[in-house]
Short mmCIF file of C-alpha atoms and ligand atoms in Angstrom, two decimals:
data_model
loop_
_atom_site.label_atom_id
_atom_site.label_comp_id
_atom_site.label_asym_id
_atom_site.label_seq_id
_atom_site.Cartn_x
_atom_site.Cartn_y
_atom_site.Cartn_z
CA UNK A 602 -85.77 -27.19 -10.36
CA UNK A 603 -84.89 -31.23 -10.81
CA UNK A 604 -88.21 -34.12 -9.64
CA UNK A 605 -85.71 -35.97 -6.38
CA UNK A 606 -89.23 -36.33 -4.67
CA UNK A 607 -90.41 -38.24 -6.32
CA UNK A 608 -88.90 -42.29 -7.63
CA UNK A 609 -87.91 -41.03 -11.10
CA UNK A 610 -84.28 -40.81 -12.31
CA UNK A 611 -83.70 -36.13 -11.44
CA UNK A 612 -84.23 -34.47 -14.26
CA UNK A 613 -82.31 -31.11 -14.53
CA UNK A 614 -85.10 -28.01 -15.35
CA UNK A 615 -84.64 -25.36 -15.99
CA UNK A 616 -81.39 -26.50 -18.60
CA UNK A 617 -80.06 -24.07 -17.14
CA UNK A 618 -80.13 -23.74 -13.25
CA UNK A 619 -81.49 -20.72 -12.21
CA UNK A 620 -83.99 -19.42 -10.05
CA UNK A 621 -86.86 -21.58 -8.72
CA UNK A 622 -90.55 -20.87 -8.87
CA UNK A 623 -93.43 -22.60 -8.86
CA UNK A 624 -96.77 -21.04 -10.69
CA UNK A 625 -99.43 -23.50 -9.98
CA UNK A 626 -103.07 -21.46 -11.09
CA UNK A 627 -103.02 -17.49 -13.04
CA UNK A 628 -105.61 -15.96 -13.06
CA UNK A 629 -106.48 -12.13 -14.12
CA UNK A 630 -102.98 -10.34 -13.65
CA UNK A 631 -102.23 -12.37 -10.90
CA UNK A 632 -99.30 -15.65 -10.82
CA UNK A 633 -100.20 -18.30 -7.89
CA UNK A 634 -96.74 -19.86 -6.77
CA UNK A 635 -97.19 -23.72 -4.96
CA UNK A 636 -96.37 -22.16 -1.42
CA UNK A 637 -98.81 -19.45 -1.39
CA UNK A 638 -97.44 -16.03 -3.04
CA UNK A 639 -99.78 -13.80 -5.26
CA UNK A 640 -97.42 -11.95 -7.54
CA UNK A 641 -98.55 -9.61 -9.96
CA UNK A 642 -97.66 -10.23 -12.95
CA UNK A 643 -96.59 -6.67 -14.57
CA UNK A 644 -94.87 -8.41 -17.48
CA UNK A 645 -97.63 -10.88 -18.54
CA UNK A 646 -94.84 -13.00 -19.19
CA UNK A 647 -92.35 -12.32 -21.43
CA UNK A 648 -94.90 -9.69 -22.48
CA UNK A 649 -97.63 -11.91 -23.57
CA UNK A 650 -100.04 -11.74 -22.01
CA UNK A 651 -102.70 -9.44 -23.27
CA UNK A 652 -106.39 -10.05 -22.29
CA UNK A 653 -104.85 -11.42 -19.01
CA UNK A 654 -104.86 -15.75 -17.33
CA UNK A 655 -107.48 -17.84 -17.09
CA UNK A 656 -109.49 -16.61 -19.34
CA UNK A 657 -112.36 -20.11 -19.30
CA UNK A 658 -113.89 -18.88 -23.06
CA UNK A 659 -109.72 -19.32 -24.28
CA UNK A 660 -109.34 -22.77 -22.43
CA UNK A 661 -112.73 -23.66 -24.10
CA UNK A 662 -112.06 -23.54 -27.31
CA UNK A 663 -108.62 -24.93 -27.30
CA UNK A 664 -110.13 -28.06 -26.02
CA UNK A 665 -112.98 -28.24 -28.75
CA UNK A 666 -110.14 -27.64 -31.10
CA UNK A 667 -108.03 -31.03 -29.77
CA UNK A 668 -111.09 -32.65 -29.45
CA UNK A 669 -113.08 -32.50 -32.32
CA UNK A 670 -109.10 -32.62 -35.26
CA UNK A 671 -106.40 -32.86 -33.18
CA UNK A 672 -104.27 -31.62 -35.89
CA UNK A 673 -104.29 -31.17 -39.51
CA UNK A 674 -100.98 -29.95 -41.88
CA UNK A 675 -100.55 -26.40 -41.95
CA UNK A 676 -102.03 -25.11 -45.04
CA UNK A 677 -105.69 -26.81 -44.38
CA UNK A 678 -108.51 -24.91 -43.45
CA UNK A 679 -109.74 -26.03 -40.15
CA UNK A 680 -112.94 -24.10 -38.52
CA UNK A 681 -110.31 -22.70 -35.71
CA UNK A 682 -108.15 -21.62 -38.68
CA UNK A 683 -111.10 -19.71 -40.03
CA UNK A 684 -112.09 -17.39 -36.74
CA UNK A 685 -108.68 -16.95 -36.38
CA UNK A 686 -108.06 -14.93 -40.37
CA UNK A 687 -111.61 -14.14 -40.21
CA UNK A 688 -110.52 -12.49 -37.07
CA UNK A 689 -107.59 -11.60 -37.97
CA UNK A 690 -109.36 -9.41 -41.11
CA UNK A 691 -109.71 -6.54 -39.11
CA UNK A 692 -106.47 -5.67 -37.53
CA UNK A 693 -104.57 -5.80 -40.24
CA UNK A 694 -103.89 -2.92 -42.61
CA UNK A 695 -105.67 -3.82 -45.93
CA UNK A 696 -102.20 -4.23 -47.18
CA UNK A 697 -101.18 -7.45 -46.00
CA UNK A 698 -103.23 -9.87 -47.37
CA UNK A 699 -100.59 -12.99 -46.97
CA UNK A 700 -100.92 -15.25 -44.08
CA UNK A 701 -98.22 -17.24 -43.07
CA UNK A 702 -98.46 -18.99 -39.13
CA UNK A 703 -95.99 -20.69 -37.10
CA UNK A 704 -95.11 -21.70 -33.23
CA UNK A 705 -93.66 -18.75 -32.56
CA UNK A 706 -91.81 -15.33 -32.45
CA UNK A 707 -88.64 -16.65 -33.73
CA UNK A 708 -89.84 -19.06 -36.56
CA UNK A 709 -91.76 -16.24 -37.73
CA UNK A 710 -88.72 -13.83 -37.68
CA UNK A 711 -87.06 -16.56 -39.76
CA UNK A 712 -89.57 -17.41 -42.30
CA UNK A 713 -89.88 -13.34 -42.99
CA UNK A 714 -86.74 -13.32 -43.99
CA UNK A 715 -86.82 -16.28 -46.09
CA UNK A 716 -89.96 -14.90 -47.77
CA UNK A 717 -87.89 -11.51 -48.17
CA UNK A 718 -84.96 -12.93 -49.91
CA UNK A 719 -86.90 -15.11 -51.83
CA UNK A 720 -88.95 -12.25 -53.22
CA UNK A 721 -85.26 -10.30 -54.49
CA UNK A 722 -85.10 -13.16 -56.15
CA UNK A 723 -88.39 -14.33 -57.73
CA UNK A 724 -88.65 -10.49 -59.21
CA UNK A 725 -85.34 -11.07 -60.79
CA UNK A 726 -83.21 -9.10 -58.08
CA UNK A 727 -80.46 -12.04 -57.34
CA UNK A 728 -77.78 -10.71 -56.24
CA UNK A 729 -79.98 -8.55 -53.13
CA UNK A 730 -79.14 -11.59 -50.46
CA UNK A 731 -78.24 -9.73 -47.00
CA UNK A 732 -80.87 -8.02 -44.54
CA UNK A 733 -79.89 -4.92 -42.43
CA UNK A 734 -79.96 -5.69 -38.82
CA UNK A 735 -80.12 -3.36 -35.95
CA UNK A 736 -77.35 -2.55 -33.43
CA UNK A 737 -79.95 -3.21 -30.43
CA UNK A 738 -82.83 -5.17 -30.75
CA UNK A 739 -84.34 -8.93 -30.36
CA UNK A 740 -85.16 -11.35 -33.35
CA UNK A 741 -85.31 -15.21 -31.59
CA UNK A 742 -83.29 -17.90 -30.79
CA UNK A 743 -81.97 -20.23 -34.56
CA UNK A 744 -78.83 -18.75 -35.74
CA UNK A 745 -80.13 -16.76 -38.71
CA UNK A 746 -82.48 -14.75 -35.99
CA UNK A 747 -79.67 -15.01 -33.10
CA UNK A 748 -77.13 -13.08 -35.78
CA UNK A 749 -78.87 -10.60 -36.84
CA UNK A 750 -80.70 -9.67 -33.13
CA UNK A 751 -78.86 -6.57 -31.42
CA UNK A 752 -78.00 -8.49 -28.81
CA UNK A 753 -74.71 -9.25 -27.47
CA UNK A 754 -75.41 -11.05 -24.19
CA UNK A 755 -77.66 -13.86 -25.86
CA UNK A 756 -74.41 -14.25 -28.63
CA UNK A 757 -72.35 -14.69 -26.52
CA UNK A 758 -69.70 -18.03 -27.16
CA UNK A 759 -71.31 -17.72 -30.46
CA UNK A 760 -69.70 -14.94 -31.86
CA UNK A 761 -67.30 -17.32 -34.69
CA UNK A 762 -70.24 -18.97 -35.17
CA UNK A 763 -72.93 -16.94 -36.34
CA UNK A 764 -73.20 -15.51 -39.84
CA UNK A 765 -73.06 -12.25 -40.75
CA UNK A 766 -75.49 -9.31 -41.08
CA UNK A 767 -75.21 -5.72 -41.76
CA UNK A 768 -76.08 -3.37 -39.08
CA UNK A 769 -77.18 -0.08 -38.13
CA UNK A 770 -77.67 2.15 -34.78
CA UNK A 771 -81.18 1.53 -33.53
CA UNK A 772 -82.32 4.98 -32.75
CA UNK A 773 -81.82 5.90 -28.97
CA UNK A 774 -82.85 9.22 -28.14
CA UNK A 775 -82.17 9.43 -24.79
CA UNK A 776 -78.26 8.59 -25.79
CA UNK A 777 -78.67 10.08 -29.22
CA UNK A 778 -74.54 11.70 -30.22
CA UNK A 779 -76.08 14.98 -31.43
CA UNK A 780 -77.84 15.37 -27.52
CA UNK A 781 -80.38 13.21 -26.07
CA UNK A 782 -83.65 13.69 -27.78
CA UNK A 783 -81.77 15.84 -30.40
CA UNK A 784 -84.17 17.75 -32.39
CA UNK A 785 -82.48 16.49 -35.49
CA UNK A 786 -81.91 12.61 -33.72
CA UNK A 787 -84.51 11.49 -36.52
CA UNK A 788 -82.95 12.46 -39.54
CA UNK A 789 -79.33 11.71 -37.78
CA UNK A 790 -80.63 7.36 -37.29
CA UNK A 791 -82.34 7.27 -40.64
CA UNK A 792 -79.43 8.78 -42.10
CA UNK A 793 -77.40 5.99 -40.94
CA UNK A 794 -78.75 3.96 -42.41
CA UNK A 795 -78.39 5.12 -46.11
CA UNK A 796 -74.82 5.03 -45.08
CA UNK A 797 -75.44 1.45 -44.37
CA UNK A 798 -76.71 0.95 -47.78
CA UNK A 799 -74.63 2.42 -49.32
CA UNK A 800 -71.32 1.54 -48.09
CA UNK A 801 -73.00 -2.11 -48.44
CA UNK A 802 -74.17 -1.92 -51.85
CA UNK A 803 -77.81 -0.55 -52.57
CA UNK A 804 -77.87 -3.75 -55.43
CA UNK A 805 -77.37 -6.08 -52.61
CA UNK A 806 -79.68 -5.20 -48.96
CA UNK A 807 -82.88 -7.25 -50.05
CA UNK A 808 -84.91 -6.09 -46.63
CA UNK A 809 -84.09 -4.39 -43.17
CA UNK A 810 -85.61 -6.05 -40.17
CA UNK A 811 -86.54 -3.68 -36.84
CA UNK A 812 -88.84 -3.63 -33.85
CA UNK A 813 -91.14 -0.11 -34.76
CA UNK A 814 -90.45 0.40 -30.79
CA UNK A 815 -87.91 -1.34 -29.34
CA UNK A 816 -88.68 -4.07 -27.25
CA UNK A 817 -86.11 -5.17 -23.79
CA UNK A 818 -82.91 -5.38 -25.22
CA UNK A 819 -83.85 -1.74 -26.19
CA UNK A 820 -86.77 -1.01 -22.90
CA UNK A 821 -89.39 0.51 -24.86
CA UNK A 822 -87.21 2.97 -26.29
CA UNK A 823 -89.15 4.64 -28.74
CA UNK A 824 -87.77 6.83 -31.96
CA UNK A 825 -88.45 9.97 -33.44
CA UNK A 826 -91.26 11.34 -35.45
CA UNK A 827 -89.74 11.60 -38.43
CA UNK A 828 -87.80 8.51 -38.03
CA UNK A 829 -89.87 5.69 -40.04
CA UNK A 830 -91.67 7.76 -42.64
CA UNK A 831 -87.79 8.55 -43.45
CA UNK A 832 -87.15 5.32 -43.50
CA UNK A 833 -90.33 3.80 -45.54
CA UNK A 834 -88.71 6.20 -48.38
CA UNK A 835 -85.40 5.11 -47.72
CA UNK A 836 -86.78 1.50 -48.59
CA UNK A 837 -88.88 2.82 -51.38
CA UNK A 838 -86.12 4.41 -52.57
CA UNK A 839 -83.61 1.25 -53.36
CA UNK A 840 -86.38 -1.23 -53.54
CA UNK A 841 -85.59 -2.48 -50.27
CA UNK A 842 -88.43 -4.28 -48.14
CA UNK A 843 -89.38 -2.94 -44.36
CA UNK A 844 -89.94 -5.88 -42.52
CA UNK A 845 -91.51 -5.18 -38.91
CA UNK A 846 -90.89 -7.44 -36.17
CA UNK A 847 -94.34 -6.84 -33.67
CA UNK A 848 -93.62 -9.72 -32.03
CA UNK A 849 -93.62 -7.65 -28.45
CA UNK A 850 -95.62 -4.51 -30.07
CA UNK A 851 -98.60 -6.32 -31.50
CA UNK A 852 -102.15 -6.44 -31.21
CA UNK A 853 -102.67 -3.38 -28.85
CA UNK A 854 -99.60 -3.70 -26.48
CA UNK A 855 -98.32 -0.06 -26.94
CA UNK A 856 -102.03 1.97 -27.35
CA UNK A 857 -102.92 1.32 -30.91
CA UNK A 858 -103.54 -2.27 -32.81
CA UNK A 859 -99.67 -2.61 -34.00
CA UNK A 860 -96.59 -0.20 -32.93
CA UNK A 861 -95.87 0.74 -36.79
CA UNK A 862 -99.57 2.48 -36.58
CA UNK A 863 -97.97 5.10 -33.99
CA UNK A 864 -96.55 6.87 -37.29
CA UNK A 865 -97.79 7.28 -40.13
CA UNK A 866 -96.08 4.16 -43.00
CA UNK A 867 -96.53 1.05 -43.64
CA UNK A 868 -94.22 -1.84 -43.71
CA UNK A 869 -93.99 -4.73 -46.42
CA UNK A 870 -94.41 -7.59 -43.57
CA UNK A 871 -95.18 -7.91 -40.59
CA UNK A 872 -94.10 -10.15 -37.87
CA UNK A 873 -96.08 -11.60 -34.98
CA UNK A 874 -96.19 -13.70 -31.89
CA UNK A 875 -96.69 -13.43 -27.97
CA UNK A 876 -100.05 -12.02 -28.16
CA UNK A 877 -101.86 -13.10 -30.54
CA UNK A 878 -102.89 -16.22 -28.99
CA UNK A 879 -101.86 -14.42 -25.80
CA UNK A 880 -100.05 -17.05 -24.59
CA UNK A 881 -102.89 -19.81 -24.66
CA UNK A 882 -101.10 -21.04 -27.04
CA UNK A 883 -97.36 -21.10 -29.04
CA UNK A 884 -98.36 -19.12 -32.51
CA UNK A 885 -96.49 -16.91 -34.41
CA UNK A 886 -97.78 -14.90 -38.11
CA UNK A 887 -95.85 -13.53 -41.06
CA UNK A 888 -98.40 -11.31 -42.93
CA UNK A 889 -97.27 -9.95 -46.37
CA UNK A 890 -98.67 -7.71 -49.05
CA UNK A 891 -100.30 -9.35 -51.77
CA UNK A 892 -97.41 -8.56 -54.54
CA UNK A 893 -94.74 -10.62 -52.07
CA UNK A 894 -96.67 -13.98 -52.12
CA UNK A 895 -97.65 -13.94 -55.84
CA UNK A 896 -93.82 -12.84 -56.93
CA UNK A 897 -92.88 -16.34 -54.90
CA UNK A 898 -95.90 -18.47 -56.25
CA UNK A 899 -95.09 -17.26 -59.30
CA UNK A 900 -91.68 -18.20 -59.19
CA UNK A 901 -92.16 -21.99 -58.05
CA UNK A 902 -90.31 -20.99 -54.42
CA UNK A 903 -91.68 -22.57 -51.26
CA UNK A 904 -92.63 -21.72 -47.69
CA UNK A 905 -92.53 -24.07 -45.76
CA UNK A 906 -94.83 -24.80 -43.48
CA UNK A 907 -93.45 -25.88 -39.46
CA UNK A 908 -95.24 -29.13 -38.45
CA UNK A 909 -97.18 -27.55 -35.44
CA UNK A 910 -97.18 -23.67 -37.40
CA UNK A 911 -100.96 -22.43 -36.75
CA UNK A 912 -101.50 -25.23 -34.67
CA UNK A 913 -105.42 -25.84 -34.97
CA UNK A 914 -106.05 -25.42 -30.48
CA UNK A 915 -102.97 -22.59 -31.39
CA UNK A 916 -105.55 -20.49 -33.91
CA UNK A 917 -108.82 -21.43 -31.60
CA UNK A 918 -106.63 -19.54 -29.31
CA UNK A 919 -105.52 -17.13 -31.24
CA UNK A 920 -109.56 -16.63 -32.93
CA UNK A 921 -110.86 -15.32 -28.86
CA UNK A 922 -107.76 -13.65 -27.86
CA UNK A 923 -108.40 -11.41 -31.21
CA UNK A 924 -112.05 -11.70 -30.23
CA UNK A 925 -111.94 -9.98 -26.41
CA UNK A 926 -109.30 -7.38 -27.46
CA UNK A 927 -111.90 -5.63 -29.66
CA UNK A 928 -115.13 -6.76 -27.77
CA UNK A 929 -113.54 -5.75 -24.22
CA UNK A 930 -111.97 -3.07 -26.12
CA UNK A 931 -108.85 -3.19 -25.07
CA UNK A 932 -106.61 -1.40 -27.28
CA UNK A 933 -108.25 1.51 -26.70
CA UNK A 934 -108.15 0.45 -22.77
CA UNK A 935 -104.12 0.24 -23.30
CA UNK A 936 -103.51 3.51 -24.31
CA UNK A 937 -105.88 5.08 -21.86
CA UNK A 938 -104.53 3.24 -18.59
CA UNK A 939 -100.84 3.16 -20.39
CA UNK A 940 -101.40 7.10 -20.15
CA UNK A 941 -102.10 6.71 -16.30
CA UNK A 942 -99.11 4.26 -16.54
CA UNK A 943 -96.74 6.22 -17.63
CA UNK A 944 -97.99 9.36 -16.06
CA UNK A 945 -97.68 7.57 -12.36
CA UNK A 946 -93.90 5.39 -13.43
CA UNK A 947 -93.23 9.57 -14.43
CA UNK A 948 -93.88 10.94 -11.12
CA UNK A 949 -92.47 7.98 -8.90
CA UNK A 950 -89.31 9.10 -10.70
CA UNK A 951 -89.19 12.16 -11.07
CA UNK A 952 -85.83 13.18 -10.31
CA UNK A 953 -84.73 9.74 -9.38
CA UNK A 954 -81.09 10.16 -9.23
CA UNK A 955 -80.48 7.04 -10.73
CA UNK A 956 -83.83 6.83 -13.64
CA UNK A 957 -82.71 8.34 -16.64
CA UNK A 958 -85.84 7.95 -18.17
CA UNK A 959 -89.67 6.45 -17.94
CA UNK A 960 -90.09 5.30 -21.69
CA UNK A 961 -92.94 3.12 -24.17
CA UNK A 962 -96.21 3.69 -25.40
CA UNK A 963 -99.44 2.32 -24.37
CA UNK A 964 -99.49 -0.63 -21.87
CA UNK A 965 -95.49 -1.35 -22.68
CA UNK A 966 -93.19 0.45 -20.90
CA UNK A 967 -89.24 0.96 -19.49
CA UNK A 968 -87.66 2.28 -16.65
CA UNK A 969 -83.17 2.59 -17.34
CA UNK A 970 -81.61 2.78 -14.54
CA UNK A 971 -78.32 4.64 -14.25
CA UNK A 972 -75.07 5.07 -12.08
CA UNK A 973 -75.39 9.12 -13.11
CA UNK A 974 -78.76 11.13 -14.46
CA UNK A 975 -76.21 13.54 -15.54
CA UNK A 976 -74.09 11.42 -17.50
CA UNK A 977 -76.13 8.70 -17.79
CA UNK A 978 -72.86 6.42 -17.11
CA UNK A 979 -74.25 3.03 -16.29
CA UNK A 980 -73.52 0.90 -13.11
CA UNK A 981 -71.15 -2.05 -13.87
CA UNK A 982 -71.97 -4.78 -15.99
CA UNK A 983 -70.86 -7.91 -12.73
CA UNK A 984 -73.49 -5.20 -9.88
CA UNK A 985 -76.47 -6.73 -12.17
CA UNK A 986 -78.30 -4.00 -11.27
CA UNK A 987 -81.73 -4.90 -13.65
CA UNK A 988 -81.77 -8.72 -12.68
CA UNK A 989 -81.39 -7.27 -8.55
CA UNK A 990 -84.38 -5.26 -8.99
CA UNK A 991 -86.28 -7.88 -10.76
CA UNK A 992 -85.68 -10.37 -7.94
CA UNK A 993 -86.42 -8.05 -4.98
CA UNK A 994 -89.79 -7.27 -7.23
CA UNK A 995 -90.71 -11.09 -6.84
CA UNK A 996 -90.13 -10.75 -3.15
CA UNK A 997 -92.54 -7.42 -3.05
CA UNK A 998 -94.98 -9.43 -4.95
CA UNK A 999 -94.45 -7.64 -8.33
CA UNK A 1000 -92.86 -10.06 -11.39
CA UNK A 1001 -91.23 -7.34 -13.54
CA UNK A 1002 -89.23 -8.13 -16.95
CA UNK A 1003 -86.01 -7.54 -16.30
CA UNK A 1004 -84.14 -6.22 -20.06
CA UNK A 1005 -81.06 -5.36 -22.01
CA UNK A 1006 -78.56 -6.77 -24.20
CA UNK A 1007 -75.99 -6.96 -21.51
CA UNK A 1008 -74.49 -3.54 -23.51
CA UNK A 1009 -77.94 -1.85 -22.69
CA UNK A 1010 -78.42 -1.90 -18.61
CA UNK A 1011 -80.31 -1.62 -16.94
CA UNK A 1012 -83.56 -1.74 -17.84
CA UNK A 1013 -86.68 -3.19 -16.85
CA UNK A 1014 -89.84 -3.83 -18.99
CA UNK A 1015 -93.72 -3.86 -17.93
CA UNK A 1016 -96.53 -5.05 -19.84
CA UNK A 1017 -98.80 -5.88 -17.83
CA UNK A 1018 -102.40 -7.63 -19.04
CA UNK A 1019 -103.90 -4.96 -20.20
CA UNK A 1020 -107.06 -5.66 -18.14
CA UNK A 1021 -104.97 -4.25 -15.13
CA UNK A 1022 -107.02 -1.33 -13.12
CA UNK A 1023 -105.27 2.51 -12.26
CA UNK A 1024 -105.12 0.80 -8.27
CA UNK A 1025 -103.15 -2.45 -9.39
CA UNK A 1026 -100.84 0.35 -11.77
CA UNK A 1027 -100.38 2.25 -8.73
CA UNK A 1028 -99.49 -1.12 -7.35
CA UNK A 1029 -96.96 -1.63 -9.77
CA UNK A 1030 -95.17 1.53 -9.67
CA UNK A 1031 -94.53 1.41 -5.98
CA UNK A 1032 -93.30 -1.90 -5.94
CA UNK A 1033 -91.35 -0.79 -8.65
CA UNK A 1034 -90.04 2.59 -7.09
CA UNK A 1035 -88.80 0.22 -3.81
CA UNK A 1036 -87.70 -2.45 -5.20
CA UNK A 1037 -85.32 -0.09 -7.27
CA UNK A 1038 -84.29 2.08 -4.24
CA UNK A 1039 -83.61 -0.95 -2.49
CA UNK A 1040 -81.70 -2.77 -5.15
CA UNK A 1041 -79.79 0.78 -5.13
CA UNK A 1042 -78.79 1.11 -1.41
CA UNK A 1043 -76.95 -2.06 -1.55
CA UNK A 1044 -74.76 -0.90 -4.26
C1 LIG F 1996 -89.31 -8.67 -30.91
C2 LIG F 1996 -89.35 -10.08 -31.15
N1 LIG F 1996 -89.02 -10.58 -31.87
C3 LIG F 1996 -88.43 -12.20 -31.61
C4 LIG F 1996 -88.83 -13.03 -30.49
C5 LIG F 1996 -88.84 -14.37 -30.66
O1 LIG F 1996 -89.98 -14.74 -30.65
P1 LIG F 1996 -89.88 -16.12 -29.40
O2 LIG F 1996 -89.72 -16.38 -28.12
O3 LIG F 1996 -91.52 -16.51 -29.31
O4 LIG F 1996 -89.32 -17.48 -30.52
C6 LIG F 1996 -89.33 -11.72 -28.91
C7 LIG F 1996 -88.88 -12.98 -27.95
O5 LIG F 1996 -88.64 -12.22 -27.09
C8 LIG F 1996 -89.19 -10.25 -29.44
O6 LIG F 1996 -89.55 -9.48 -28.33
#
């Protein structure tokens, strides 16, 4: 899109040319384009808008913070930061007492990695300088967070420059080498983590960074029941910090407060973003155990703030978002409407020759489209099937979130506002079926 219409110099937006869509207004689950089309936002933007669009109350809180104290350096308290912390105290596990806020998920992941490294130095484990990442996953755009991401598509052209991290396979039950959804799948993947730790040298590993339910890179991949408890005990055995990236899965998205709560364990560090301020302002959060914060403090290390971390207006938005989620019981809604959503998706794609699986939890769902559901053979990359489904969905009035990593494909993700009704879910599901079928028919 460029600015030719006015007499301004023409500037290119976005940086790289792409689809030109102009959204003028949004309310509830709808995006309204400049030319009058209403689009259902089944992706909640980038799986962000948990409380829906157009909440006056949040806009008012952001305006008040902006008017009353505009900018205040991050470590100082403001009424909006106090309100956010009060709200957060009802969400975070008891064990996570230290709070550091950034301006987004990437910065929060970067900060969490540094906090893990600092902690190991502070307690005298000075050789623990590496963090294990995963084969499928996404943690951000900086050199370090892109490097540790299991997302080849987003590393293209940078491979030679990115620092290396140890990598373990992401649990992927559909494609488990023991057999699809094999009963030993959880222990298989947990053992792979042990193997990587052993082969890299346990004394060199500071942490393991992972999403509890793999986000758009894998398409809402839920690990087997015993995976996380096994991983937790492996991390404890080797003195490795377990760092959960809940940027996409946090604050009700999966039908519980946090994604990790689908299993019986707790992380050492929790990372959030996206749904924390519901898309009304840029904000990320890092929440750590008390012992981690106090060790870093005692060692005299810095946890440096980003200038715009914990921005007062963003904290005001977060406080309102978190309160709305509680007042309207939207986490339980995500669980219940999520069950309806998954049933509807499973019905719509039962026996479909090109949909290998519907997966996810709560109002976070994805389908994996394949050339053959028996062999799980994929469509060629060049066919760009998921991209075409997203384009087709938009034409049919619904925004779906294309996922995958280039190697992992063809993934379509959905994460609508948690306020979505059953009738609206029916429209999303029937539109997805239609959009998939039209694209497949043209292959
Ligand atoms: C799991 C996860 N971590 C980190 C990020 C990066 O967050 P941001 O885009 O806010 O920097 C994302 C963004 O999609 C994400 O899904």
